[in-house]
Amino acid sequence: TGALESALTAFRAGDPVLVHDADDREGETDLLYPASAVTPDAVARMRNDGGGLIFVAFTDAVADRFDLPFLHETLDHPANDHSDLGYDAHPSFSLTVNHRDGFTGVTDDDRALTIRRLGEVSADDSYGVDAFAEEFRTPGHVHLLRAAPGLLTDRRGHTELGLALAHEAGVGPAVAGCEMLDDDTGGALSTADARAYARQHDLPFVEGAALIRALA
Ligand code: 5RP
Ligand code: ZN
Ligand code: CA
Ligand code: ZN
């Protein structure tokens, strides 16, 4: 489709894309970037225009290489129960990290450094858990997410939608993003308003269903 082609072109240029999952899932639109392309301005855009949680999603292969678990598989706490999660079997949350060269880790500069380096090292097959631990510490201010092994055949969250798009674009196995919230209501930004934002800023808007049709 035209929207998919525009999204691939944007990712190859390091520009963001808006991806809506599905009305019968979260019903959210995320602002997504190839992680290696994230700058301090991109972090500012995610927190100002997005307003949700800023994350970096990795493929299963990269998460294995960095020894990043699903958090829900490692926590021994009674709150670690997802049976009442309304829209999926489990969350894709893994660790949170900061780059060691940052200071607090939360500033636009610090988060951009963390995210950009996560993007770069995700593409380096020789970079393993020891190198990762030398460069990053946990806990930190960037949420890492771990995709399902078969991407869109296993799960259809923004985690897998973003990584399938990145794979098709050839931009590496790490995607950064943030949910778009509505500043007036505090709720998820409506699809109509997310499309309007995309038009205003000349960004591609892609429906999850279109990505699944083309890439699953
Ligand atoms: C982490 C989230 C977001 O919804 C993000 O889009 C990734 O989650 P999912 O793959 O479940 O859509 O909860 O900020
Ligand atoms: Zn979510
Ligand atoms: Ca805002
Ligand atoms: Zn999501």
Short mmCIF file of C-alpha atoms and ligand atoms in Angstrom, two decimals:
data_model
loop_
_atom_site.label_atom_id
_atom_site.label_comp_id
_atom_site.label_asym_id
_atom_site.label_seq_id
_atom_site.Cartn_x
_atom_site.Cartn_y
_atom_site.Cartn_z
CA THR A 1 0.00 0.00 0.00
CA GLY A 2 1.00 3.65 -0.28
CA ALA A 3 1.10 4.07 3.50
CA LEU A 4 3.41 1.10 3.93
CA GLU A 5 5.79 2.37 1.22
CA SER A 6 5.88 5.81 2.88
CA ALA A 7 6.58 4.18 6.23
CA LEU A 8 9.48 2.16 4.82
CA THR A 9 10.91 5.28 3.18
CA ALA A 10 10.60 7.22 6.45
CA PHE A 11 12.32 4.50 8.51
CA ARG A 12 15.16 4.30 5.97
CA ALA A 13 15.61 8.08 6.36
CA GLY A 14 15.54 7.81 10.19
CA ASP A 15 12.17 9.55 10.36
CA PRO A 16 9.26 8.53 12.61
CA VAL A 17 6.11 6.64 11.67
CA LEU A 18 2.74 6.46 13.43
CA VAL A 19 1.38 2.94 13.94
CA HIS A 20 -2.12 2.15 15.27
CA ASP A 21 -2.43 -1.41 16.57
CA ALA A 22 -6.16 -2.32 16.37
CA ASP A 23 -9.45 -1.11 17.83
CA ASP A 24 -9.95 -4.50 19.50
CA ARG A 25 -6.50 -4.44 21.12
CA GLU A 26 -4.93 -1.43 22.93
CA GLY A 27 -6.49 0.95 20.42
CA GLU A 28 -3.36 3.10 20.61
CA THR A 29 -1.14 4.87 18.10
CA ASP A 30 2.58 4.83 18.82
CA LEU A 31 5.20 7.21 17.42
CA LEU A 32 8.00 4.86 16.31
CA TYR A 33 11.61 5.41 15.18
CA PRO A 34 14.48 3.15 14.19
CA ALA A 35 16.37 3.25 17.54
CA SER A 36 19.69 4.09 15.87
CA ALA A 37 18.15 7.32 14.47
CA VAL A 38 16.94 8.75 17.80
CA THR A 39 18.29 12.21 18.65
CA PRO A 40 17.56 14.50 21.64
CA ASP A 41 14.94 16.25 19.45
CA ALA A 42 13.28 12.90 18.78
CA VAL A 43 13.10 12.19 22.54
CA ALA A 44 11.57 15.65 23.05
CA ARG A 45 9.00 14.88 20.36
CA MET A 46 8.12 11.54 21.98
CA ARG A 47 7.56 13.04 25.43
CA ASN A 48 5.86 16.25 24.23
CA ASP A 49 3.75 14.96 21.33
CA GLY A 50 3.54 11.32 22.44
CA GLY A 51 3.44 11.58 26.22
CA GLY A 52 3.32 7.85 26.97
CA LEU A 53 6.17 5.60 28.00
CA ILE A 54 9.39 5.81 25.96
CA PHE A 55 10.71 2.35 25.07
CA VAL A 56 13.09 0.40 22.87
CA ALA A 57 11.84 -2.90 21.46
CA PHE A 58 14.25 -5.67 20.43
CA THR A 59 13.76 -8.83 18.43
CA ASP A 60 13.93 -12.11 20.31
CA ALA A 61 17.37 -12.82 18.80
CA VAL A 62 18.84 -9.53 20.03
CA ALA A 63 17.20 -9.88 23.45
CA ASP A 64 18.80 -13.34 23.72
CA ARG A 65 22.20 -11.98 22.70
CA PHE A 66 21.96 -9.31 25.45
CA ASP A 67 20.45 -11.81 27.94
CA LEU A 68 17.34 -9.64 28.40
CA PRO A 69 14.50 -11.61 30.00
CA PHE A 70 10.79 -10.95 29.95
CA LEU A 71 10.39 -9.19 33.30
CA HIS A 72 7.27 -11.24 34.12
CA GLU A 73 9.33 -14.42 33.89
CA THR A 74 11.86 -13.20 36.45
CA LEU A 75 9.80 -11.40 39.11
CA ASP A 76 8.91 -13.21 42.29
CA HIS A 77 6.12 -10.98 43.59
CA PRO A 78 2.38 -11.54 44.03
CA ALA A 79 1.61 -8.51 41.75
CA ASN A 80 3.25 -10.40 38.91
CA ASP A 81 -0.06 -11.84 37.64
CA HIS A 82 -1.37 -10.97 34.17
CA SER A 83 -4.50 -13.11 34.06
CA ASP A 84 -6.69 -9.98 34.10
CA LEU A 85 -4.78 -8.16 31.31
CA GLY A 86 -7.59 -7.28 28.91
CA TYR A 87 -5.86 -7.26 25.55
CA ASP A 88 -2.92 -9.69 25.52
CA ALA A 89 -1.44 -12.76 27.20
CA HIS A 90 1.50 -10.90 28.76
CA PRO A 91 3.37 -7.59 28.47
CA SER A 92 6.62 -7.40 26.47
CA PHE A 93 8.50 -5.54 29.23
CA SER A 94 12.10 -6.48 29.94
CA LEU A 95 14.67 -4.48 31.96
CA THR A 96 15.01 -0.69 32.11
CA VAL A 97 18.46 0.75 31.31
CA ASN A 98 20.61 3.89 31.22
CA HIS A 99 23.79 4.41 29.21
CA ARG A 100 26.72 4.66 31.65
CA ASP A 101 27.99 7.88 30.01
CA GLY A 102 24.79 9.75 30.89
CA PHE A 103 24.20 11.41 34.28
CA THR A 104 20.66 10.91 35.64
CA GLY A 105 19.54 9.11 32.48
CA VAL A 106 16.25 10.98 32.06
CA THR A 107 17.24 14.08 30.09
CA ASP A 108 16.68 14.26 26.35
CA ASP A 109 20.45 14.01 25.80
CA ASP A 110 20.81 11.05 28.17
CA ARG A 111 17.84 9.10 26.81
CA ALA A 112 18.89 9.82 23.22
CA LEU A 113 22.38 8.48 23.98
CA THR A 114 20.93 5.35 25.59
CA ILE A 115 18.48 4.74 22.74
CA ARG A 116 20.84 5.51 19.85
CA ARG A 117 23.54 3.22 21.25
CA LEU A 118 20.98 0.46 21.86
CA GLY A 119 20.09 0.81 18.19
CA GLU A 120 23.71 0.67 17.06
CA VAL A 121 24.75 -2.31 19.19
CA SER A 122 21.63 -4.27 18.30
CA ALA A 123 22.93 -4.46 14.72
CA ASP A 124 26.37 -5.79 15.79
CA ASP A 125 26.29 -9.60 16.01
CA SER A 126 29.57 -9.71 17.93
CA TYR A 127 28.21 -7.49 20.75
CA GLY A 128 27.12 -9.71 23.62
CA VAL A 129 25.98 -9.50 27.22
CA ASP A 130 29.42 -8.55 28.64
CA ALA A 131 29.78 -5.59 26.28
CA PHE A 132 26.16 -4.67 27.07
CA ALA A 133 26.80 -4.66 30.83
CA GLU A 134 29.94 -2.57 30.37
CA GLU A 135 28.00 0.08 28.46
CA PHE A 136 24.54 0.08 30.14
CA ARG A 137 23.26 -0.28 33.71
CA THR A 138 19.90 -1.39 35.05
CA PRO A 139 17.53 -0.10 36.38
CA GLY A 140 17.34 3.01 34.22
CA HIS A 141 15.05 5.39 32.36
CA VAL A 142 14.51 3.60 29.06
CA HIS A 143 12.11 0.65 29.05
CA LEU A 144 13.31 -2.30 27.01
CA LEU A 145 10.71 -4.53 25.36
CA ARG A 146 11.20 -8.03 24.03
CA ALA A 147 9.29 -9.17 20.95
CA ALA A 148 7.66 -12.55 20.49
CA PRO A 149 9.97 -14.96 18.58
CA GLY A 150 7.79 -15.20 15.46
CA LEU A 151 6.94 -11.47 15.47
CA LEU A 152 3.49 -10.95 13.87
CA THR A 153 2.64 -14.63 13.73
CA ASP A 154 2.95 -14.84 17.54
CA ARG A 155 1.80 -11.43 18.81
CA ARG A 156 0.42 -8.23 17.29
CA GLY A 157 1.54 -5.49 19.65
CA HIS A 158 3.40 -2.33 18.70
CA THR A 159 6.51 -4.26 19.74
CA GLU A 160 6.08 -6.74 16.87
CA LEU A 161 4.47 -4.25 14.42
CA GLY A 162 7.42 -1.85 14.79
CA LEU A 163 10.06 -4.56 14.46
CA ALA A 164 8.37 -6.11 11.41
CA LEU A 165 8.39 -2.67 9.79
CA ALA A 166 12.06 -2.15 10.74
CA HIS A 167 12.97 -5.56 9.34
CA GLU A 168 11.22 -4.84 6.04
CA ALA A 169 12.92 -1.42 5.88
CA GLY A 170 16.31 -3.00 6.65
CA VAL A 171 17.06 -0.57 9.49
CA GLY A 172 18.07 -3.05 12.19
CA PRO A 173 16.41 -5.01 14.99
CA ALA A 174 15.64 -2.18 17.46
CA VAL A 175 12.72 0.27 17.41
CA ALA A 176 12.11 3.16 19.81
CA GLY A 177 8.68 4.53 20.47
CA CYS A 178 6.07 6.16 22.67
CA GLU A 179 2.27 6.02 22.87
CA MET A 180 0.36 9.08 21.63
CA LEU A 181 -1.83 10.45 24.44
CA ASP A 182 -4.44 13.20 24.21
CA ASP A 183 -3.36 16.32 26.18
CA ASP A 184 -7.01 17.31 26.80
CA THR A 185 -8.49 14.00 27.94
CA GLY A 186 -5.39 12.16 29.14
CA GLY A 187 -6.66 9.13 27.24
CA ALA A 188 -5.18 7.46 24.20
CA LEU A 189 -5.14 9.86 21.23
CA SER A 190 -8.05 8.95 18.95
CA THR A 191 -7.20 7.44 15.58
CA ALA A 192 -8.71 10.48 13.85
CA ASP A 193 -6.50 12.85 15.87
CA ALA A 194 -3.45 10.66 15.34
CA ARG A 195 -4.10 10.75 11.58
CA ALA A 196 -4.46 14.54 11.77
CA TYR A 197 -1.14 14.79 13.64
CA ALA A 198 0.49 12.64 10.94
CA ARG A 199 -0.90 14.90 8.18
CA GLN A 200 0.16 18.08 9.99
CA HIS A 201 3.72 16.83 10.42
CA ASP A 202 3.93 15.01 7.10
CA LEU A 203 4.51 11.64 8.77
CA PRO A 204 3.25 8.26 7.54
CA PHE A 205 0.34 6.70 9.47
CA VAL A 206 0.00 2.92 9.16
CA GLU A 207 -2.75 0.62 10.41
CA GLY A 208 -1.57 -2.54 12.18
CA ALA A 209 -3.91 -4.58 9.95
CA ALA A 210 -2.12 -3.30 6.83
CA LEU A 211 1.27 -4.24 8.30
CA ILE A 212 -0.05 -7.69 9.21
CA ARG A 213 -1.47 -8.21 5.71
CA ALA A 214 1.80 -7.18 4.06
CA LEU A 215 4.39 -8.58 6.46
CA ALA A 216 3.00 -11.43 8.61
C1 5RP B 1 4.94 -0.01 26.43
C2 5RP B 1 3.59 -0.38 25.96
C3 5RP B 1 3.16 0.05 24.62
O1 5RP B 1 1.85 -0.33 24.37
C4 5RP B 1 4.03 -0.34 23.46
O2 5RP B 1 3.29 -0.04 22.31
C5 5RP B 1 4.49 -1.77 23.41
O3 5RP B 1 3.53 -2.67 23.84
P1 5RP B 1 2.65 -3.61 22.93
O4 5RP B 1 3.60 -4.47 22.11
O5 5RP B 1 1.87 -4.43 23.93
O6 5RP B 1 1.75 -2.77 22.05
O7 5RP B 1 2.79 -0.90 26.68
O8 5RP B 1 5.01 1.38 26.51
ZN ZN B 2 0.72 -0.49 26.09
CA CA B 3 1.83 16.70 25.01
ZN ZN B 4 1.31 -0.74 22.31
#
